[in-house]
Amino acid sequence: MGTVNAATPAEAGEVLWLLADQGLAAAGRREAAGLARRAGLTDNRSADLALAVTEAATNLQKHADDGALALRITAFGDRAAVELLALDSGPGIADIGAALRDGSSTAGTLGVGLGAIRRLADEFAIHTLPGRGTCLYARFTAPPGDAAGPGPFSQFSGLTRPIGGETQCGDTWAAREERDARGVPHVLVMMCDGLGHGPLAARAADAARTAFRTSRASDPAAILTDIHAGLRSTRGAAVAVARVDPAARQVSLCGVGNTAACVLGAESRQPLMSVPGIVGHNFPRLQTFSAALPPGQVLVLHSDGLNSRWQPAQFPGLTAQAPAVVAAQLLWQAGTRRDDAGVVVVRVPS
Ligand SMILES: [Mn+2]
């Protein structure tokens, strides 16, 4: 079954993590301006992004016990965007509707507030957990046009964060939508945890992304076999590859080593198992597991930098959110800073 169209790939890129401290707004604006230039945002959109970063940073400093901004460029084909995530372990927002109303700045002084961030961004989302924190997401898309609403940006996304003290991350993800010879679409997704951390783990992660990108296979076990070949000269990794068939609402996953995967519902978590081994070095007999992907549920793959004891009931409303928000909230709430952490999420349009 030949692949005729490998459209809409997406990969983990560099994520700029900025921890909340006194200089957060200025540092955030400086990094955002650099990303806006590289992504090709117009001057007006770059200014809008700077305003959003300022407000998000001020919110974190005033209200959060612990918080961070994450900024990155996301590209799908010829479309690029700058994405802003603001994550915190603060009290949460009791009344999001009120917080989003014009003029109700949570920062008190700027007078722009969350409502302004929502108005400025091409895409905006917020997910709050009372007593535990808030995840805010805003996307600023470069010309030829904004990509708001349904489209590749809403189908899959992920997030990585390096272990404390490192800038390079050994955890990575990649995803793409393909069509088979009859034009039927499916989504392929990879989660990779390079052994250890630091530059050598990041090198294994790079090799896994390259092998995933260049593999012509469309079956998880065959793609994983290609990744194994691509990782031979690296220190190796735990890798899982999944295929989502939207029409059949079916997921199949083939994984080697310690990554986690599940179909996540509002109150359910259906695990998909990996087998022990090290991709690139100690390649076991592969096994592929399948599960249904019911409407309203999402596929989640994550590294062992997230505590596997998280429960769906701890995240009310999360499965209704965009994949970028699901990934970010899970990483922030269940991730450890003592290891690289990575999450990737696939949502099938209902
Ligand atoms: Mn790890």
Short mmCIF file of C-alpha atoms and ligand atoms in Angstrom, two decimals:
data_model
loop_
_atom_site.label_atom_id
_atom_site.label_comp_id
_atom_site.label_asym_id
_atom_site.label_seq_id
_atom_site.Cartn_x
_atom_site.Cartn_y
_atom_site.Cartn_z
CA MET A 1 0.00 0.00 0.00
CA GLY A 2 1.95 2.99 -1.24
CA THR A 3 1.89 6.33 0.46
CA VAL A 4 0.89 9.00 -2.00
CA ASN A 5 0.84 12.00 0.26
CA ALA A 6 2.92 12.62 3.37
CA ALA A 7 1.26 15.86 4.34
CA THR A 8 1.33 17.84 7.56
CA PRO A 9 4.35 16.53 9.43
CA ALA A 10 5.13 17.96 12.83
CA GLU A 11 8.10 17.45 15.11
CA ALA A 12 9.38 18.50 18.45
CA GLY A 13 11.56 21.52 17.92
CA GLU A 14 13.51 23.68 20.29
CA VAL A 15 11.34 24.77 23.19
CA LEU A 16 12.45 27.85 25.12
CA TRP A 17 11.52 27.31 28.75
CA LEU A 18 11.57 30.45 30.88
CA LEU A 19 10.98 30.04 34.60
CA ALA A 20 8.99 32.66 36.47
CA ASP A 21 11.22 35.23 38.09
CA GLN A 22 11.60 39.00 38.15
CA GLY A 23 12.81 39.31 34.58
CA LEU A 24 10.28 36.96 33.01
CA ALA A 25 8.32 39.48 30.94
CA ALA A 26 11.43 41.10 29.45
CA ALA A 27 13.13 37.76 28.78
CA GLY A 28 9.92 36.40 27.27
CA ARG A 29 9.53 39.40 24.94
CA ARG A 30 13.15 39.12 23.82
CA GLU A 31 12.85 35.39 23.01
CA ALA A 32 9.44 35.89 21.39
CA ALA A 33 10.83 38.61 19.10
CA GLY A 34 13.57 36.26 17.91
CA LEU A 35 11.11 33.43 17.26
CA ALA A 36 8.69 35.80 15.49
CA ARG A 37 11.47 36.85 13.11
CA ARG A 38 12.47 33.26 12.38
CA ALA A 39 8.84 32.17 11.89
CA GLY A 40 8.13 35.08 9.52
CA LEU A 41 5.48 36.86 11.59
CA THR A 42 4.64 40.37 10.42
CA ASP A 43 5.73 43.28 12.62
CA ASN A 44 2.12 43.74 13.75
CA ARG A 45 1.76 40.10 14.73
CA SER A 46 5.13 40.20 16.47
CA ALA A 47 3.89 43.17 18.52
CA ASP A 48 0.70 41.27 19.37
CA LEU A 49 2.78 38.32 20.52
CA ALA A 50 4.93 40.60 22.70
CA LEU A 51 1.80 41.96 24.35
CA ALA A 52 0.49 38.45 25.03
CA VAL A 53 3.84 37.36 26.47
CA THR A 54 3.92 40.42 28.75
CA GLU A 55 0.46 39.73 30.11
CA ALA A 56 1.06 35.99 30.57
CA ALA A 57 4.38 36.65 32.33
CA THR A 58 2.82 39.25 34.64
CA ASN A 59 0.03 36.83 35.54
CA LEU A 60 2.53 34.15 36.46
CA GLN A 61 4.56 36.48 38.63
CA LYS A 62 1.55 37.86 40.48
CA HIS A 63 -0.51 34.74 40.98
CA ALA A 64 1.49 31.55 40.57
CA ASP A 65 3.54 29.68 43.15
CA ASP A 66 5.61 28.15 40.41
CA GLY A 67 5.32 28.87 36.74
CA ALA A 68 6.99 28.96 33.37
CA LEU A 69 6.56 30.23 29.86
CA ALA A 70 7.33 27.89 26.99
CA LEU A 71 7.85 29.45 23.56
CA ARG A 72 8.45 27.66 20.30
CA ILE A 73 8.05 27.68 16.57
CA THR A 74 5.70 25.06 15.17
CA ALA A 75 5.71 24.38 11.46
CA PHE A 76 3.32 22.37 9.35
CA GLY A 77 4.50 22.26 5.77
CA ASP A 78 4.82 25.89 4.67
CA ARG A 79 2.85 27.24 7.62
CA ALA A 80 4.77 28.44 10.65
CA ALA A 81 3.52 29.74 13.96
CA VAL A 82 4.90 30.89 17.28
CA GLU A 83 3.22 29.14 20.18
CA LEU A 84 3.10 30.51 23.71
CA LEU A 85 2.34 28.28 26.69
CA ALA A 86 2.01 29.65 30.20
CA LEU A 87 2.02 26.94 32.84
CA ASP A 88 1.70 27.31 36.58
CA SER A 89 1.09 25.53 39.84
CA GLY A 90 -1.03 28.37 41.17
CA PRO A 91 -4.56 28.39 42.61
CA GLY A 92 -6.30 27.95 39.25
CA ILE A 93 -9.00 30.29 37.93
CA ALA A 94 -12.37 29.92 39.61
CA ASP A 95 -14.35 31.70 36.88
CA ILE A 96 -12.70 31.56 33.46
CA GLY A 97 -15.62 33.41 31.87
CA ALA A 98 -15.07 36.39 34.16
CA ALA A 99 -11.30 36.26 33.72
CA LEU A 100 -11.71 36.40 29.94
CA ARG A 101 -14.09 39.37 30.00
CA ASP A 102 -12.62 42.54 28.59
CA GLY A 103 -10.93 44.79 31.08
CA SER A 104 -10.60 42.19 33.81
CA SER A 105 -6.85 41.98 33.80
CA THR A 106 -5.63 39.38 36.22
CA ALA A 107 -2.46 41.44 36.50
CA GLY A 108 -4.40 44.43 37.75
CA THR A 109 -2.26 47.07 36.09
CA LEU A 110 -1.92 46.31 32.41
CA GLY A 111 -5.63 46.28 31.70
CA VAL A 112 -5.34 43.82 28.86
CA GLY A 113 -5.75 40.49 30.59
CA LEU A 114 -6.60 37.05 29.36
CA GLY A 115 -9.37 38.42 27.18
CA ALA A 116 -6.80 40.40 25.25
CA ILE A 117 -4.54 37.39 24.77
CA ARG A 118 -7.52 35.49 23.41
CA ARG A 119 -8.40 38.37 21.08
CA LEU A 120 -4.81 38.76 19.83
CA ALA A 121 -4.07 35.09 19.16
CA ASP A 122 -5.10 33.05 16.11
CA GLU A 123 -5.88 30.23 18.48
CA PHE A 124 -6.35 30.43 22.22
CA ALA A 125 -7.11 27.84 24.88
CA ILE A 126 -7.05 27.67 28.64
CA HIS A 127 -7.38 24.73 31.00
CA THR A 128 -7.47 25.25 34.73
CA LEU A 129 -7.35 22.84 37.67
CA PRO A 130 -8.71 24.38 40.89
CA GLY A 131 -5.97 24.48 43.51
CA ARG A 132 -3.37 23.03 41.13
CA GLY A 133 -2.73 25.39 38.27
CA THR A 134 -3.53 26.68 34.83
CA CYS A 135 -2.31 26.03 31.30
CA LEU A 136 -2.74 28.85 28.80
CA TYR A 137 -2.06 28.35 25.10
CA ALA A 138 -1.89 31.02 22.38
CA ARG A 139 -0.77 30.65 18.77
CA PHE A 140 0.40 33.42 16.43
CA THR A 141 0.53 32.21 12.84
CA ALA A 142 2.69 33.64 10.07
CA PRO A 143 1.29 34.53 6.63
CA PRO A 144 -0.11 33.25 4.20
CA GLY A 145 -2.93 33.21 6.67
CA ASP A 146 -3.98 32.16 10.07
CA ALA A 147 -4.66 28.51 10.69
CA ALA A 148 -7.36 28.91 13.29
CA GLY A 149 -9.93 26.22 13.67
CA PRO A 150 -9.79 22.64 12.42
CA GLY A 151 -6.63 21.65 10.59
CA PRO A 152 -3.27 20.08 11.23
CA PHE A 153 -2.63 22.28 14.27
CA SER A 154 -5.62 20.74 16.01
CA GLN A 155 -4.83 17.09 15.20
CA PHE A 156 -1.58 16.39 17.02
CA SER A 157 0.97 18.14 19.16
CA GLY A 158 3.48 17.45 21.87
CA LEU A 159 5.83 19.09 24.32
CA THR A 160 9.25 18.29 25.75
CA ARG A 161 11.23 19.69 28.66
CA PRO A 162 14.85 18.85 29.47
CA ILE A 163 15.98 17.69 32.88
CA GLY A 164 16.78 20.59 35.23
CA GLY A 165 20.12 22.19 34.33
CA GLU A 166 20.23 20.94 30.74
CA THR A 167 19.21 22.83 27.62
CA GLN A 168 19.17 19.85 25.24
CA CYS A 169 16.42 17.26 25.58
CA GLY A 170 16.70 13.52 24.95
CA ASP A 171 12.94 13.15 24.78
CA THR A 172 11.35 13.93 21.45
CA TRP A 173 8.24 13.34 19.35
CA ALA A 174 7.13 13.47 15.76
CA ALA A 175 3.85 12.97 13.94
CA ARG A 176 2.47 13.12 10.45
CA GLU A 177 -0.73 12.51 8.58
CA GLU A 178 -0.52 10.31 5.50
CA ARG A 179 -2.95 9.04 2.91
CA ASP A 180 -2.84 5.56 1.51
CA ALA A 181 -3.17 4.79 -2.21
CA ARG A 182 -6.95 5.11 -1.97
CA GLY A 183 -6.68 8.50 -0.28
CA VAL A 184 -7.71 7.26 3.17
CA PRO A 185 -5.89 9.26 5.87
CA HIS A 186 -4.10 7.91 8.91
CA VAL A 187 -1.84 9.50 11.51
CA LEU A 188 1.58 8.19 12.53
CA VAL A 189 3.13 9.33 15.78
CA MET A 190 6.39 8.63 17.61
CA MET A 191 7.56 9.14 21.19
CA CYS A 192 11.31 8.71 21.84
CA ASP A 193 13.29 8.81 25.10
CA GLY A 194 17.03 8.83 24.37
CA LEU A 195 18.91 6.95 27.09
CA GLY A 196 20.17 9.20 29.87
CA HIS A 197 20.06 12.93 29.21
CA GLY A 198 22.13 15.79 27.81
CA PRO A 199 23.75 16.08 24.35
CA LEU A 200 24.21 12.33 23.73
CA ALA A 201 20.57 11.60 24.54
CA ALA A 202 19.58 14.51 22.28
CA ARG A 203 21.68 12.99 19.48
CA ALA A 204 19.72 9.72 19.76
CA ALA A 205 16.51 11.75 19.73
CA ASP A 206 17.60 13.59 16.56
CA ALA A 207 18.40 10.28 14.87
CA ALA A 208 14.98 8.89 15.82
CA ARG A 209 13.19 11.93 14.36
CA THR A 210 15.19 11.62 11.15
CA ALA A 211 14.47 7.88 10.85
CA PHE A 212 10.77 8.43 11.54
CA ARG A 213 10.64 11.23 8.96
CA THR A 214 12.41 9.27 6.25
CA SER A 215 10.81 5.87 6.82
CA ARG A 216 8.56 4.88 3.94
CA ALA A 217 6.74 2.28 6.03
CA SER A 218 3.22 2.92 7.28
CA ASP A 219 3.01 0.15 9.86
CA PRO A 220 4.30 0.82 13.43
CA ALA A 221 6.53 -2.29 13.67
CA ALA A 222 8.16 -1.57 10.30
CA ILE A 223 8.75 2.08 11.20
CA LEU A 224 10.23 1.07 14.56
CA THR A 225 12.56 -1.33 12.73
CA ASP A 226 13.73 1.58 10.54
CA ILE A 227 14.30 3.69 13.68
CA HIS A 228 16.33 0.82 15.21
CA ALA A 229 18.62 0.92 12.17
CA GLY A 230 18.93 4.70 12.46
CA LEU A 231 19.93 4.54 16.14
CA ARG A 232 22.74 1.96 15.86
CA SER A 233 25.51 4.55 16.13
CA THR A 234 23.84 6.31 19.07
CA ARG A 235 23.50 5.31 22.70
CA GLY A 236 19.95 4.05 21.99
CA ALA A 237 16.48 4.95 23.14
CA ALA A 238 13.07 3.81 24.24
CA VAL A 239 10.73 4.40 21.31
CA ALA A 240 7.05 3.83 20.63
CA VAL A 241 5.32 4.30 17.27
CA ALA A 242 1.56 4.40 16.91
CA ARG A 243 -0.79 4.53 13.97
CA VAL A 244 -4.25 6.05 14.29
CA ASP A 245 -6.88 5.11 11.71
CA PRO A 246 -9.56 7.78 12.10
CA ALA A 247 -12.30 6.08 10.06
CA ALA A 248 -12.01 2.83 12.01
CA ARG A 249 -11.33 4.72 15.26
CA GLN A 250 -8.52 2.28 15.91
CA VAL A 251 -5.00 2.70 17.33
CA SER A 252 -2.13 0.26 16.94
CA LEU A 253 1.14 0.74 18.78
CA CYS A 254 4.53 -0.93 18.71
CA GLY A 255 7.00 0.10 21.40
CA VAL A 256 10.35 -0.99 22.77
CA GLY A 257 11.58 0.22 26.15
CA ASN A 258 10.11 2.37 28.83
CA THR A 259 7.64 4.80 27.33
CA ALA A 260 3.95 4.90 28.23
CA ALA A 261 0.92 5.06 25.97
CA CYS A 262 -2.80 5.12 26.53
CA VAL A 263 -6.14 6.01 25.04
CA LEU A 264 -7.36 8.70 27.42
CA GLY A 265 -11.03 9.36 28.12
CA ALA A 266 -12.70 11.64 30.63
CA GLU A 267 -12.63 8.89 33.25
CA SER A 268 -10.76 6.08 31.57
CA ARG A 269 -7.25 5.16 30.56
CA GLN A 270 -6.71 2.22 28.22
CA PRO A 271 -3.00 1.34 28.25
CA LEU A 272 -1.03 0.19 25.19
CA MET A 273 2.01 -1.85 26.19
CA SER A 274 5.61 -1.77 25.00
CA VAL A 275 8.08 -4.65 25.28
CA PRO A 276 11.48 -4.39 27.05
CA GLY A 277 14.60 -3.59 25.02
CA ILE A 278 16.75 -0.73 23.70
CA VAL A 279 16.10 0.61 20.21
CA GLY A 280 19.44 0.81 18.39
CA HIS A 281 21.07 -1.94 20.47
CA ASN A 282 18.93 -4.62 22.02
CA PHE A 283 16.00 -5.08 19.68
CA PRO A 284 13.48 -7.67 20.89
CA ARG A 285 10.79 -9.58 19.03
CA LEU A 286 8.24 -6.87 18.35
CA GLN A 287 4.64 -6.92 19.45
CA THR A 288 1.91 -4.59 18.24
CA PHE A 289 -1.09 -3.84 20.42
CA SER A 290 -4.39 -2.32 19.35
CA ALA A 291 -7.15 -0.37 21.05
CA ALA A 292 -10.29 1.48 20.08
CA LEU A 293 -10.21 5.28 20.00
CA PRO A 294 -13.79 6.27 20.92
CA PRO A 295 -15.13 9.76 20.08
CA GLY A 296 -13.97 12.36 22.58
CA GLN A 297 -10.91 10.34 23.60
CA VAL A 298 -7.29 11.04 22.69
CA LEU A 299 -4.12 9.03 22.22
CA VAL A 300 -1.34 9.98 24.66
CA LEU A 301 2.28 8.81 24.47
CA HIS A 302 4.76 9.96 27.09
CA SER A 303 8.23 9.26 28.42
CA ASP A 304 9.12 8.06 31.91
CA GLY A 305 9.86 11.69 32.77
CA LEU A 306 6.18 11.73 33.67
CA ASN A 307 4.99 9.92 36.75
CA SER A 308 2.82 7.08 35.43
CA ARG A 309 0.48 7.24 38.41
CA TRP A 310 -1.50 10.22 37.06
CA GLN A 311 -5.22 9.53 36.78
CA PRO A 312 -7.79 10.79 34.23
CA ALA A 313 -10.07 11.99 37.03
CA GLN A 314 -7.33 14.42 38.14
CA PHE A 315 -7.74 16.30 34.84
CA PRO A 316 -11.42 17.17 34.38
CA GLY A 317 -12.20 18.58 30.96
CA LEU A 318 -8.73 17.94 29.58
CA THR A 319 -9.65 15.49 26.81
CA ALA A 320 -11.84 18.19 25.21
CA GLN A 321 -8.82 20.48 24.83
CA ALA A 322 -6.47 20.90 21.88
CA PRO A 323 -3.59 18.37 21.74
CA ALA A 324 -1.03 21.08 22.64
CA VAL A 325 -2.94 21.81 25.85
CA VAL A 326 -3.40 18.15 26.77
CA ALA A 327 0.33 17.55 26.31
CA ALA A 328 1.37 20.67 28.23
CA GLN A 329 -0.95 20.14 31.19
CA LEU A 330 0.07 16.47 31.57
CA LEU A 331 3.76 17.36 31.32
CA TRP A 332 3.48 20.19 33.83
CA GLN A 333 1.35 18.32 36.37
CA ALA A 334 2.88 14.83 36.11
CA GLY A 335 6.40 15.62 34.89
CA THR A 336 9.53 15.46 37.01
CA ARG A 337 12.44 17.89 36.71
CA ARG A 338 14.85 15.06 37.51
CA ASP A 339 14.53 13.60 34.01
CA ASP A 340 13.81 14.74 30.48
CA ALA A 341 10.05 14.75 29.95
CA GLY A 342 8.01 14.43 26.77
CA VAL A 343 4.38 13.98 25.78
CA VAL A 344 2.64 13.72 22.40
CA VAL A 345 -1.12 13.68 21.84
CA VAL A 346 -3.28 12.75 18.85
CA ARG A 347 -6.91 13.79 18.50
CA VAL A 348 -9.15 12.51 15.75
CA PRO A 349 -11.77 14.97 14.49
CA SER A 350 -15.20 13.70 15.53
MN MN B 1 13.64 9.17 30.59
#
